[in-house]
């Protein structure tokens, strides 16, 4: 047994006054009295239970989409047991700098409120440990290539016989079936294949990868929502389900009206930078010292924009009386607005727009984000 598995942060350790508790009855308990569980504060009223308290999640995922989903479940009160490979653990543990002590900040950002063990699942004893954990868990989340876990006796068909109430969520690049199901899933590739990169970037520039892994994060949110729905269904039926969640489908579904424009009107999408294809003005503008986003979603708001900018003459121009006309004549209108925004600082414009009813906001740096009173 030596070398088959190693305890990283024992799933038996948590922030309880008792120090630890046994999850596997009738089997040798794995204890690590010095373990830590990275956790976050919550806004739950003192003494009030969180929604998923009493729910145990077995997390076999790594990198981003799966860990993000299980972290949300942990934030909601679930007990999350993260299983990692012996040695290096989750790949993201090494993604840095920056690091906090020996831990990658990337890893910590998506793995709070979890306990961790290392198990060699390719070893028969390691697979047995996963089976035993699945037998006492409510949810299992995995992001292996389709077919890999069934080869180890850890697929939904096998584990649902051990635990018929198990909610089993598979996260992959392209789903459990189809011609690309065996292809590995990476955010950048799914973002490209799904059309997301095609619509992201400057109007006359190259496709751009979004600044954060939105495809992974969207997939994690879809997985979290599906798991919550499956737990509710289990409350009614007494049985678990197999959830098939994948990067490509998640990102394509997030194309929203862009996809609908093509499917219903045959309209191909293009890149618009910060602008909106169907609403004007609805974009970022350069100011004297930064950038400001203005979102005038209706005619009343457009009139208020013109009033704040002291450009009331634009409201009387027949070319701009409706949003459809403003879209048709966007180039000339935006040129006039852009020249005016350059004459004042971002802070000045924010003061001018205050109380106007027009949605506006600065394009903040990350430092500025966490200096905002609303975020403190």
mmCIF file of C-alpha atoms in Angstrom:
data_model
loop_
_atom_site.group_PDB
_atom_site.id
_atom_site.type_symbol
_atom_site.label_atom_id
_atom_site.label_comp_id
_atom_site.label_asym_id
_atom_site.label_seq_id
_atom_site.Cartn_x
_atom_site.Cartn_y
_atom_site.Cartn_z
ATOM 1 C CA UNK A 1 0.000 0.000 0.000
ATOM 2 C CA UNK A 2 2.891 2.408 0.549
ATOM 3 C CA UNK A 3 3.064 4.870 -2.319
ATOM 4 C CA UNK A 4 -0.448 4.143 -3.585
ATOM 5 C CA UNK A 5 -1.842 7.305 -2.099
ATOM 6 C CA UNK A 6 -0.565 10.202 -0.046
ATOM 7 C CA UNK A 7 -2.562 12.558 2.102
ATOM 8 C CA UNK A 8 -2.082 16.181 1.017
ATOM 9 C CA UNK A 9 -4.686 17.835 3.193
ATOM 10 C CA UNK A 10 -6.741 15.060 4.680
ATOM 11 C CA UNK A 11 -10.419 15.064 3.788
ATOM 12 C CA UNK A 12 -10.973 14.177 7.408
ATOM 13 C CA UNK A 13 -9.689 17.561 8.621
ATOM 14 C CA UNK A 14 -11.934 20.589 8.687
ATOM 15 C CA UNK A 15 -12.529 23.687 10.759
ATOM 16 C CA UNK A 16 -14.343 21.876 13.522
ATOM 17 C CA UNK A 17 -13.598 22.060 17.230
ATOM 18 C CA UNK A 18 -13.208 18.276 17.229
ATOM 19 C CA UNK A 19 -10.371 18.621 14.702
ATOM 20 C CA UNK A 20 -11.458 15.805 12.376
ATOM 21 C CA UNK A 21 -14.175 13.330 11.670
ATOM 22 C CA UNK A 22 -14.342 9.937 9.976
ATOM 23 C CA UNK A 23 -16.088 9.774 6.614
ATOM 24 C CA UNK A 24 -15.435 6.114 5.812
ATOM 25 C CA UNK A 25 -16.982 3.798 8.353
ATOM 26 C CA UNK A 26 -15.473 0.336 8.515
ATOM 27 C CA UNK A 27 -12.254 1.360 6.799
ATOM 28 C CA UNK A 28 -8.952 2.787 7.959
ATOM 29 C CA UNK A 29 -9.305 6.499 8.538
ATOM 30 C CA UNK A 30 -6.783 8.840 6.933
ATOM 31 C CA UNK A 31 -5.870 11.589 9.371
ATOM 32 C CA UNK A 32 -3.657 14.625 9.085
ATOM 33 C CA UNK A 33 -3.854 16.781 12.203
ATOM 34 C CA UNK A 34 -1.836 19.574 10.609
ATOM 35 C CA UNK A 35 -4.029 20.027 7.525
ATOM 36 C CA UNK A 36 -5.466 23.344 6.372
ATOM 37 C CA UNK A 37 -8.661 24.106 4.538
ATOM 38 C CA UNK A 38 -8.598 27.345 2.541
ATOM 39 C CA UNK A 39 -11.920 29.005 3.196
ATOM 40 C CA UNK A 40 -13.795 32.227 2.647
ATOM 41 C CA UNK A 41 -15.999 34.309 4.875
ATOM 42 C CA UNK A 42 -19.700 34.289 4.039
ATOM 43 C CA UNK A 43 -22.509 36.723 4.650
ATOM 44 C CA UNK A 44 -24.683 34.030 6.207
ATOM 45 C CA UNK A 45 -26.340 35.203 9.397
ATOM 46 C CA UNK A 46 -24.620 33.937 12.517
ATOM 47 C CA UNK A 47 -25.703 30.391 13.277
ATOM 48 C CA UNK A 48 -27.777 30.029 10.106
ATOM 49 C CA UNK A 49 -26.972 26.952 7.995
ATOM 50 C CA UNK A 50 -25.767 27.478 4.466
ATOM 51 C CA UNK A 51 -27.956 25.994 1.692
ATOM 52 C CA UNK A 52 -25.789 22.944 0.911
ATOM 53 C CA UNK A 53 -24.682 22.018 4.413
ATOM 54 C CA UNK A 54 -24.856 18.229 4.737
ATOM 55 C CA UNK A 55 -24.125 17.717 1.018
ATOM 56 C CA UNK A 56 -20.825 15.943 0.268
ATOM 57 C CA UNK A 57 -19.116 16.531 -3.092
ATOM 58 C CA UNK A 58 -16.356 14.280 -4.421
ATOM 59 C CA UNK A 59 -14.272 16.496 -6.714
ATOM 60 C CA UNK A 60 -12.131 14.620 -9.268
ATOM 61 C CA UNK A 61 -11.574 17.724 -11.414
ATOM 62 C CA UNK A 62 -8.530 19.848 -12.095
ATOM 63 C CA UNK A 63 -7.547 23.153 -13.720
ATOM 64 C CA UNK A 64 -10.554 25.558 -13.941
ATOM 65 C CA UNK A 65 -14.079 24.633 -15.096
ATOM 66 C CA UNK A 66 -14.603 21.771 -12.642
ATOM 67 C CA UNK A 67 -12.809 23.335 -9.664
ATOM 68 C CA UNK A 68 -14.779 26.556 -10.208
ATOM 69 C CA UNK A 69 -18.068 24.635 -10.096
ATOM 70 C CA UNK A 70 -17.139 22.699 -6.971
ATOM 71 C CA UNK A 71 -15.811 25.848 -5.268
ATOM 72 C CA UNK A 72 -19.241 27.455 -5.678
ATOM 73 C CA UNK A 73 -20.815 24.361 -4.112
ATOM 74 C CA UNK A 74 -18.336 24.700 -1.248
ATOM 75 C CA UNK A 75 -19.169 28.385 -0.864
ATOM 76 C CA UNK A 76 -22.804 27.340 -0.487
ATOM 77 C CA UNK A 77 -21.900 25.020 2.368
ATOM 78 C CA UNK A 78 -21.164 21.677 0.723
ATOM 79 C CA UNK A 79 -18.303 19.548 2.013
ATOM 80 C CA UNK A 80 -15.964 19.268 -0.989
ATOM 81 C CA UNK A 81 -13.312 16.537 -1.077
ATOM 82 C CA UNK A 82 -10.802 17.312 -3.817
ATOM 83 C CA UNK A 83 -8.909 14.299 -5.152
ATOM 84 C CA UNK A 84 -5.519 15.008 -6.729
ATOM 85 C CA UNK A 85 -2.818 12.879 -8.272
ATOM 86 C CA UNK A 86 0.147 11.958 -6.036
ATOM 87 C CA UNK A 87 3.177 14.152 -6.504
ATOM 88 C CA UNK A 88 2.272 17.429 -8.158
ATOM 89 C CA UNK A 89 -1.476 17.433 -7.563
ATOM 90 C CA UNK A 90 -3.654 19.739 -9.651
ATOM 91 C CA UNK A 91 -1.669 21.288 -12.521
ATOM 92 C CA UNK A 92 -2.632 24.776 -11.362
ATOM 93 C CA UNK A 93 -0.638 24.373 -8.143
ATOM 94 C CA UNK A 94 2.406 25.187 -10.299
ATOM 95 C CA UNK A 95 0.835 28.021 -12.322
ATOM 96 C CA UNK A 96 2.729 31.075 -11.167
ATOM 97 C CA UNK A 97 4.063 33.405 -10.041
ATOM 98 C CA UNK A 98 2.459 34.820 -8.027
ATOM 99 C CA UNK A 99 2.515 32.365 -5.120
ATOM 100 C CA UNK A 100 1.309 32.575 -1.526
ATOM 101 C CA UNK A 101 3.941 30.633 0.396
ATOM 102 C CA UNK A 102 4.256 27.516 -1.781
ATOM 103 C CA UNK A 103 0.766 27.674 -3.283
ATOM 104 C CA UNK A 104 -0.065 29.220 -6.640
ATOM 105 C CA UNK A 105 -2.510 32.107 -6.369
ATOM 106 C CA UNK A 106 -4.288 30.686 -9.415
ATOM 107 C CA UNK A 107 -4.870 27.403 -7.583
ATOM 108 C CA UNK A 108 -6.056 29.144 -4.426
ATOM 109 C CA UNK A 109 -8.475 31.358 -6.368
ATOM 110 C CA UNK A 110 -10.604 28.380 -7.428
ATOM 111 C CA UNK A 111 -10.088 25.861 -4.628
ATOM 112 C CA UNK A 112 -11.236 27.532 -1.420
ATOM 113 C CA UNK A 113 -13.596 25.689 0.923
ATOM 114 C CA UNK A 114 -12.205 22.290 -0.061
ATOM 115 C CA UNK A 115 -10.387 19.405 1.602
ATOM 116 C CA UNK A 116 -7.776 17.525 -0.381
ATOM 117 C CA UNK A 117 -6.347 14.028 -0.676
ATOM 118 C CA UNK A 118 -3.999 12.462 -3.217
ATOM 119 C CA UNK A 119 -5.034 9.122 -4.713
ATOM 120 C CA UNK A 120 -3.436 7.064 -7.479
ATOM 121 C CA UNK A 121 -6.638 6.146 -9.285
ATOM 122 C CA UNK A 122 -4.795 3.921 -11.765
ATOM 123 C CA UNK A 123 -3.924 1.588 -8.894
ATOM 124 C CA UNK A 124 -6.595 -0.927 -7.865
ATOM 125 C CA UNK A 125 -6.493 0.252 -4.252
ATOM 126 C CA UNK A 126 -6.780 3.860 -5.348
ATOM 127 C CA UNK A 127 -9.861 3.087 -7.440
ATOM 128 C CA UNK A 128 -11.317 1.262 -4.436
ATOM 129 C CA UNK A 129 -10.857 4.384 -2.294
ATOM 130 C CA UNK A 130 -12.757 6.479 -4.870
ATOM 131 C CA UNK A 131 -15.549 3.896 -4.924
ATOM 132 C CA UNK A 132 -15.807 4.048 -1.147
ATOM 133 C CA UNK A 133 -15.868 7.834 -1.163
ATOM 134 C CA UNK A 134 -18.517 7.846 -3.916
ATOM 135 C CA UNK A 135 -20.641 5.510 -1.807
ATOM 136 C CA UNK A 136 -20.886 8.159 0.932
ATOM 137 C CA UNK A 137 -21.079 11.241 -1.331
ATOM 138 C CA UNK A 138 -24.043 13.082 -2.777
ATOM 139 C CA UNK A 139 -22.265 14.509 -5.826
ATOM 140 C CA UNK A 140 -19.268 13.456 -7.925
ATOM 141 C CA UNK A 141 -17.729 15.886 -10.422
ATOM 142 C CA UNK A 142 -15.071 14.749 -12.917
ATOM 143 C CA UNK A 143 -13.373 16.108 -16.029
ATOM 144 C CA UNK A 144 -11.545 13.112 -17.448
ATOM 145 C CA UNK A 145 -11.685 12.246 -21.149
ATOM 146 C CA UNK A 146 -14.927 10.367 -21.822
ATOM 147 C CA UNK A 147 -14.455 6.656 -21.246
ATOM 148 C CA UNK A 148 -11.423 6.915 -18.936
ATOM 149 C CA UNK A 149 -13.214 6.529 -15.613
ATOM 150 C CA UNK A 150 -15.395 3.594 -16.761
ATOM 151 C CA UNK A 151 -12.146 1.780 -17.596
ATOM 152 C CA UNK A 152 -11.217 2.123 -13.918
ATOM 153 C CA UNK A 153 -14.647 1.016 -12.742
ATOM 154 C CA UNK A 154 -15.471 4.608 -11.788
ATOM 155 C CA UNK A 155 -18.007 5.566 -14.454
ATOM 156 C CA UNK A 156 -21.588 6.553 -13.726
ATOM 157 C CA UNK A 157 -22.916 3.088 -14.518
ATOM 158 C CA UNK A 158 -20.572 1.477 -11.980
ATOM 159 C CA UNK A 159 -20.865 4.054 -9.193
ATOM 160 C CA UNK A 160 -24.638 4.446 -9.476
ATOM 161 C CA UNK A 161 -24.925 0.769 -8.603
ATOM 162 C CA UNK A 162 -22.934 1.476 -5.438
ATOM 163 C CA UNK A 163 -24.857 4.687 -4.705
ATOM 164 C CA UNK A 164 -28.125 5.073 -6.672
ATOM 165 C CA UNK A 165 -28.610 8.595 -5.269
ATOM 166 C CA UNK A 166 -25.279 9.863 -6.621
ATOM 167 C CA UNK A 167 -25.417 12.968 -8.824
ATOM 168 C CA UNK A 168 -22.547 12.372 -11.277
ATOM 169 C CA UNK A 169 -21.417 15.390 -13.314
ATOM 170 C CA UNK A 170 -19.008 14.909 -16.229
ATOM 171 C CA UNK A 171 -17.252 17.998 -17.591
ATOM 172 C CA UNK A 172 -15.385 17.622 -20.884
ATOM 173 C CA UNK A 173 -14.307 19.593 -23.912
ATOM 174 C CA UNK A 174 -16.895 18.326 -26.387
ATOM 175 C CA UNK A 175 -19.305 16.063 -24.521
ATOM 176 C CA UNK A 176 -19.557 12.330 -23.958
ATOM 177 C CA UNK A 177 -20.442 11.524 -27.577
ATOM 178 C CA UNK A 178 -19.706 12.861 -31.060
ATOM 179 C CA UNK A 179 -16.690 12.921 -33.395
ATOM 180 C CA UNK A 180 -14.578 15.145 -31.105
ATOM 181 C CA UNK A 181 -15.500 13.622 -27.754
ATOM 182 C CA UNK A 182 -12.002 12.197 -27.270
ATOM 183 C CA UNK A 183 -10.312 15.554 -27.861
ATOM 184 C CA UNK A 184 -8.980 17.281 -24.725
ATOM 185 C CA UNK A 185 -10.831 20.403 -23.637
ATOM 186 C CA UNK A 186 -8.989 23.702 -23.240
ATOM 187 C CA UNK A 187 -10.585 27.091 -22.760
ATOM 188 C CA UNK A 188 -8.708 28.817 -25.592
ATOM 189 C CA UNK A 189 -9.525 26.066 -28.098
ATOM 190 C CA UNK A 190 -13.214 25.960 -27.162
ATOM 191 C CA UNK A 191 -13.322 29.768 -27.282
ATOM 192 C CA UNK A 192 -11.939 29.632 -30.813
ATOM 193 C CA UNK A 193 -14.066 26.732 -32.076
ATOM 194 C CA UNK A 194 -17.276 28.148 -30.553
ATOM 195 C CA UNK A 195 -16.971 31.478 -32.376
ATOM 196 C CA UNK A 196 -16.286 33.463 -29.203
ATOM 197 C CA UNK A 197 -12.896 34.669 -30.436
ATOM 198 C CA UNK A 198 -14.397 35.538 -33.816
ATOM 199 C CA UNK A 199 -16.624 38.157 -32.183
ATOM 200 C CA UNK A 200 -14.059 39.420 -29.659
ATOM 201 C CA UNK A 201 -11.516 42.126 -30.439
ATOM 202 C CA UNK A 202 -11.232 45.497 -32.200
ATOM 203 C CA UNK A 203 -13.505 46.135 -35.160
ATOM 204 C CA UNK A 204 -10.679 46.200 -37.691
ATOM 205 C CA UNK A 205 -8.267 43.947 -35.795
ATOM 206 C CA UNK A 206 -7.502 40.287 -35.195
ATOM 207 C CA UNK A 207 -9.555 37.883 -33.070
ATOM 208 C CA UNK A 208 -8.743 38.214 -29.381
ATOM 209 C CA UNK A 209 -8.839 35.784 -26.483
ATOM 210 C CA UNK A 210 -11.010 37.196 -23.661
ATOM 211 C CA UNK A 211 -8.918 38.461 -20.761
ATOM 212 C CA UNK A 212 -10.189 35.710 -18.453
ATOM 213 C CA UNK A 213 -11.101 32.103 -19.298
ATOM 214 C CA UNK A 214 -14.789 32.798 -19.870
ATOM 215 C CA UNK A 215 -15.484 29.451 -21.561
ATOM 216 C CA UNK A 216 -14.199 27.510 -18.548
ATOM 217 C CA UNK A 217 -16.009 29.786 -16.112
ATOM 218 C CA UNK A 218 -19.298 29.610 -18.032
ATOM 219 C CA UNK A 219 -19.027 25.818 -18.102
ATOM 220 C CA UNK A 220 -18.420 25.787 -14.353
ATOM 221 C CA UNK A 221 -21.528 27.892 -13.815
ATOM 222 C CA UNK A 222 -23.623 25.614 -16.039
ATOM 223 C CA UNK A 223 -22.304 22.566 -14.169
ATOM 224 C CA UNK A 224 -23.069 24.152 -10.793
ATOM 225 C CA UNK A 225 -26.613 24.986 -11.893
ATOM 226 C CA UNK A 226 -27.201 21.500 -13.306
ATOM 227 C CA UNK A 227 -25.962 19.911 -10.073
ATOM 228 C CA UNK A 228 -28.308 22.082 -8.018
ATOM 229 C CA UNK A 229 -31.216 21.073 -10.256
ATOM 230 C CA UNK A 230 -30.230 17.403 -10.014
ATOM 231 C CA UNK A 231 -30.165 17.585 -6.211
ATOM 232 C CA UNK A 232 -33.652 19.092 -6.267
ATOM 233 C CA UNK A 233 -34.845 16.359 -8.627
ATOM 234 C CA UNK A 234 -33.271 13.711 -6.397
ATOM 235 C CA UNK A 235 -35.304 15.094 -3.508
ATOM 236 C CA UNK A 236 -38.412 14.220 -5.532
ATOM 237 C CA UNK A 237 -37.313 10.937 -7.141
ATOM 238 C CA UNK A 238 -34.775 9.536 -4.695
ATOM 239 C CA UNK A 239 -32.332 8.863 -7.521
ATOM 240 C CA UNK A 240 -29.240 10.537 -8.932
ATOM 241 C CA UNK A 241 -28.491 11.380 -12.569
ATOM 242 C CA UNK A 242 -25.575 11.658 -14.974
ATOM 243 C CA UNK A 243 -24.939 15.249 -16.100
ATOM 244 C CA UNK A 244 -23.031 15.815 -19.363
ATOM 245 C CA UNK A 245 -21.557 19.333 -19.385
ATOM 246 C CA UNK A 246 -18.923 20.488 -21.860
ATOM 247 C CA UNK A 247 -16.960 23.566 -22.878
ATOM 248 C CA UNK A 248 -18.136 23.797 -26.483
ATOM 249 C CA UNK A 249 -21.860 23.541 -25.760
ATOM 250 C CA UNK A 250 -21.590 25.948 -22.839
ATOM 251 C CA UNK A 251 -19.839 28.608 -24.876
ATOM 252 C CA UNK A 252 -22.092 28.206 -27.927
ATOM 253 C CA UNK A 253 -25.137 28.627 -25.680
ATOM 254 C CA UNK A 254 -23.586 31.872 -24.365
ATOM 255 C CA UNK A 255 -23.484 33.312 -27.888
ATOM 256 C CA UNK A 256 -27.084 34.272 -27.159
ATOM 257 C CA UNK A 257 -28.437 36.782 -29.712
ATOM 258 C CA UNK A 258 -25.288 36.437 -31.847
ATOM 259 C CA UNK A 259 -26.227 32.819 -32.540
ATOM 260 C CA UNK A 260 -29.900 33.737 -32.906
ATOM 261 C CA UNK A 261 -29.052 36.407 -35.496
ATOM 262 C CA UNK A 262 -27.361 33.784 -37.655
ATOM 263 C CA UNK A 263 -29.846 30.957 -37.100
ATOM 264 C CA UNK A 264 -32.911 33.119 -37.730
ATOM 265 C CA UNK A 265 -31.669 35.758 -40.154
ATOM 266 C CA UNK A 266 -28.494 34.301 -41.649
ATOM 267 C CA UNK A 267 -26.535 37.280 -40.293
ATOM 268 C CA UNK A 268 -22.834 36.596 -39.748
ATOM 269 C CA UNK A 269 -21.290 38.271 -36.709
ATOM 270 C CA UNK A 270 -18.255 40.544 -36.643
ATOM 271 C CA UNK A 271 -16.026 42.146 -34.041
ATOM 272 C CA UNK A 272 -17.137 45.441 -32.527
ATOM 273 C CA UNK A 273 -14.511 46.194 -29.878
ATOM 274 C CA UNK A 274 -16.375 47.701 -26.905
ATOM 275 C CA UNK A 275 -19.342 48.696 -29.084
ATOM 276 C CA UNK A 276 -22.708 46.989 -29.568
ATOM 277 C CA UNK A 277 -23.863 45.906 -32.997
ATOM 278 C CA UNK A 278 -27.495 46.909 -32.443
ATOM 279 C CA UNK A 279 -27.377 49.837 -29.990
ATOM 280 C CA UNK A 280 -25.718 53.270 -30.388
ATOM 281 C CA UNK A 281 -24.174 54.772 -28.320
ATOM 282 C CA UNK A 282 -23.298 51.697 -26.284
ATOM 283 C CA UNK A 283 -19.502 51.480 -25.941
ATOM 284 C CA UNK A 284 -16.320 52.794 -24.411
ATOM 285 C CA UNK A 285 -15.017 56.306 -25.054
ATOM 286 C CA UNK A 286 -11.572 57.728 -24.392
ATOM 287 C CA UNK A 287 -11.552 60.613 -21.913
ATOM 288 C CA UNK A 288 -8.808 63.104 -21.085
ATOM 289 C CA UNK A 289 -7.235 60.618 -18.650
ATOM 290 C CA UNK A 290 -8.827 57.217 -19.216
ATOM 291 C CA UNK A 291 -11.908 55.506 -20.592
ATOM 292 C CA UNK A 292 -15.625 55.601 -19.864
ATOM 293 C CA UNK A 293 -18.375 53.232 -21.016
ATOM 294 C CA UNK A 294 -21.779 54.721 -21.858
ATOM 295 C CA UNK A 295 -24.810 52.526 -22.458
ATOM 296 C CA UNK A 296 -27.769 54.449 -23.879
ATOM 297 C CA UNK A 297 -30.271 51.667 -24.390
ATOM 298 C CA UNK A 298 -33.253 53.796 -25.424
ATOM 299 C CA UNK A 299 -34.164 57.164 -26.934
ATOM 300 C CA UNK A 300 -34.706 58.836 -23.554
ATOM 301 C CA UNK A 301 -31.229 57.875 -22.430
ATOM 302 C CA UNK A 302 -29.720 59.122 -25.695
ATOM 303 C CA UNK A 303 -31.341 62.511 -25.106
ATOM 304 C CA UNK A 304 -29.902 62.603 -21.590
ATOM 305 C CA UNK A 305 -26.412 61.750 -22.955
ATOM 306 C CA UNK A 306 -26.644 64.691 -25.332
ATOM 307 C CA UNK A 307 -27.777 66.975 -22.513
ATOM 308 C CA UNK A 308 -24.884 65.951 -20.247
ATOM 309 C CA UNK A 309 -22.420 66.481 -23.108
ATOM 310 C CA UNK A 310 -23.993 69.858 -24.030
ATOM 311 C CA UNK A 311 -24.740 68.487 -27.494
ATOM 312 C CA UNK A 312 -28.496 69.041 -27.500
ATOM 313 C CA UNK A 313 -28.376 69.782 -31.201
ATOM 314 C CA UNK A 314 -27.878 66.057 -31.824
ATOM 315 C CA UNK A 315 -31.330 65.309 -30.411
ATOM 316 C CA UNK A 316 -32.886 67.473 -33.113
ATOM 317 C CA UNK A 317 -30.960 65.836 -35.950
ATOM 318 C CA UNK A 318 -33.363 63.539 -37.879
ATOM 319 C CA UNK A 319 -30.477 61.072 -38.445
ATOM 320 C CA UNK A 320 -30.415 60.229 -34.715
ATOM 321 C CA UNK A 321 -34.062 60.279 -33.646
ATOM 322 C CA UNK A 322 -34.337 56.504 -33.194
ATOM 323 C CA UNK A 323 -31.893 53.800 -32.260
ATOM 324 C CA UNK A 324 -32.274 52.217 -35.703
ATOM 325 C CA UNK A 325 -31.257 55.499 -37.316
ATOM 326 C CA UNK A 326 -28.364 55.909 -34.897
ATOM 327 C CA UNK A 327 -27.121 52.425 -35.808
ATOM 328 C CA UNK A 328 -27.313 53.317 -39.499
ATOM 329 C CA UNK A 329 -25.415 56.584 -38.920
ATOM 330 C CA UNK A 330 -23.136 55.426 -36.143
ATOM 331 C CA UNK A 331 -19.827 56.556 -37.653
ATOM 332 C CA UNK A 332 -20.625 60.265 -37.757
ATOM 333 C CA UNK A 333 -22.431 60.231 -34.400
ATOM 334 C CA UNK A 334 -19.633 58.401 -32.600
ATOM 335 C CA UNK A 335 -17.033 60.737 -34.044
ATOM 336 C CA UNK A 336 -18.879 63.716 -32.546
ATOM 337 C CA UNK A 337 -19.344 62.030 -29.170
ATOM 338 C CA UNK A 338 -15.731 60.833 -29.051
ATOM 339 C CA UNK A 339 -14.371 64.335 -29.603
ATOM 340 C CA UNK A 340 -16.509 65.675 -26.759
ATOM 341 C CA UNK A 341 -15.534 62.958 -24.263
ATOM 342 C CA UNK A 342 -11.850 63.763 -24.820
ATOM 343 C CA UNK A 343 -12.359 67.236 -23.348
ATOM 344 C CA UNK A 344 -12.952 66.140 -19.724
ATOM 345 C CA UNK A 345 -11.512 63.601 -17.281
ATOM 346 C CA UNK A 346 -13.264 60.357 -16.417
ATOM 347 C CA UNK A 347 -14.068 61.618 -12.910
ATOM 348 C CA UNK A 348 -15.585 64.807 -14.348
ATOM 349 C CA UNK A 349 -17.820 62.826 -16.681
ATOM 350 C CA UNK A 350 -18.921 60.514 -13.880
ATOM 351 C CA UNK A 351 -19.963 63.539 -11.824
ATOM 352 C CA UNK A 352 -21.826 65.027 -14.780
ATOM 353 C CA UNK A 353 -23.724 61.794 -15.444
ATOM 354 C CA UNK A 354 -24.632 61.209 -11.797
ATOM 355 C CA UNK A 355 -28.416 61.224 -11.451
ATOM 356 C CA UNK A 356 -28.963 61.387 -15.219
ATOM 357 C CA UNK A 357 -30.449 57.924 -15.500
ATOM 358 C CA UNK A 358 -27.812 56.938 -18.075
ATOM 359 C CA UNK A 359 -25.778 53.797 -17.249
ATOM 360 C CA UNK A 360 -22.086 54.782 -17.232
ATOM 361 C CA UNK A 361 -18.919 53.406 -15.669
ATOM 362 C CA UNK A 362 -15.150 53.787 -15.861
ATOM 363 C CA UNK A 363 -12.931 51.116 -17.395
ATOM 364 C CA UNK A 364 -11.030 50.273 -14.227
ATOM 365 C CA UNK A 365 -7.661 48.674 -13.727
ATOM 366 C CA UNK A 366 -7.699 45.730 -11.303
ATOM 367 C CA UNK A 367 -6.230 47.983 -8.609
ATOM 368 C CA UNK A 368 -9.057 50.442 -9.201
ATOM 369 C CA UNK A 369 -11.626 47.639 -9.047
ATOM 370 C CA UNK A 370 -10.637 46.788 -5.497
ATOM 371 C CA UNK A 371 -10.492 50.443 -4.509
ATOM 372 C CA UNK A 372 -14.154 50.966 -5.419
ATOM 373 C CA UNK A 373 -16.361 51.583 -2.351
ATOM 374 C CA UNK A 374 -18.941 49.170 -3.769
ATOM 375 C CA UNK A 375 -16.358 46.340 -3.760
ATOM 376 C CA UNK A 376 -14.897 47.013 -0.333
#
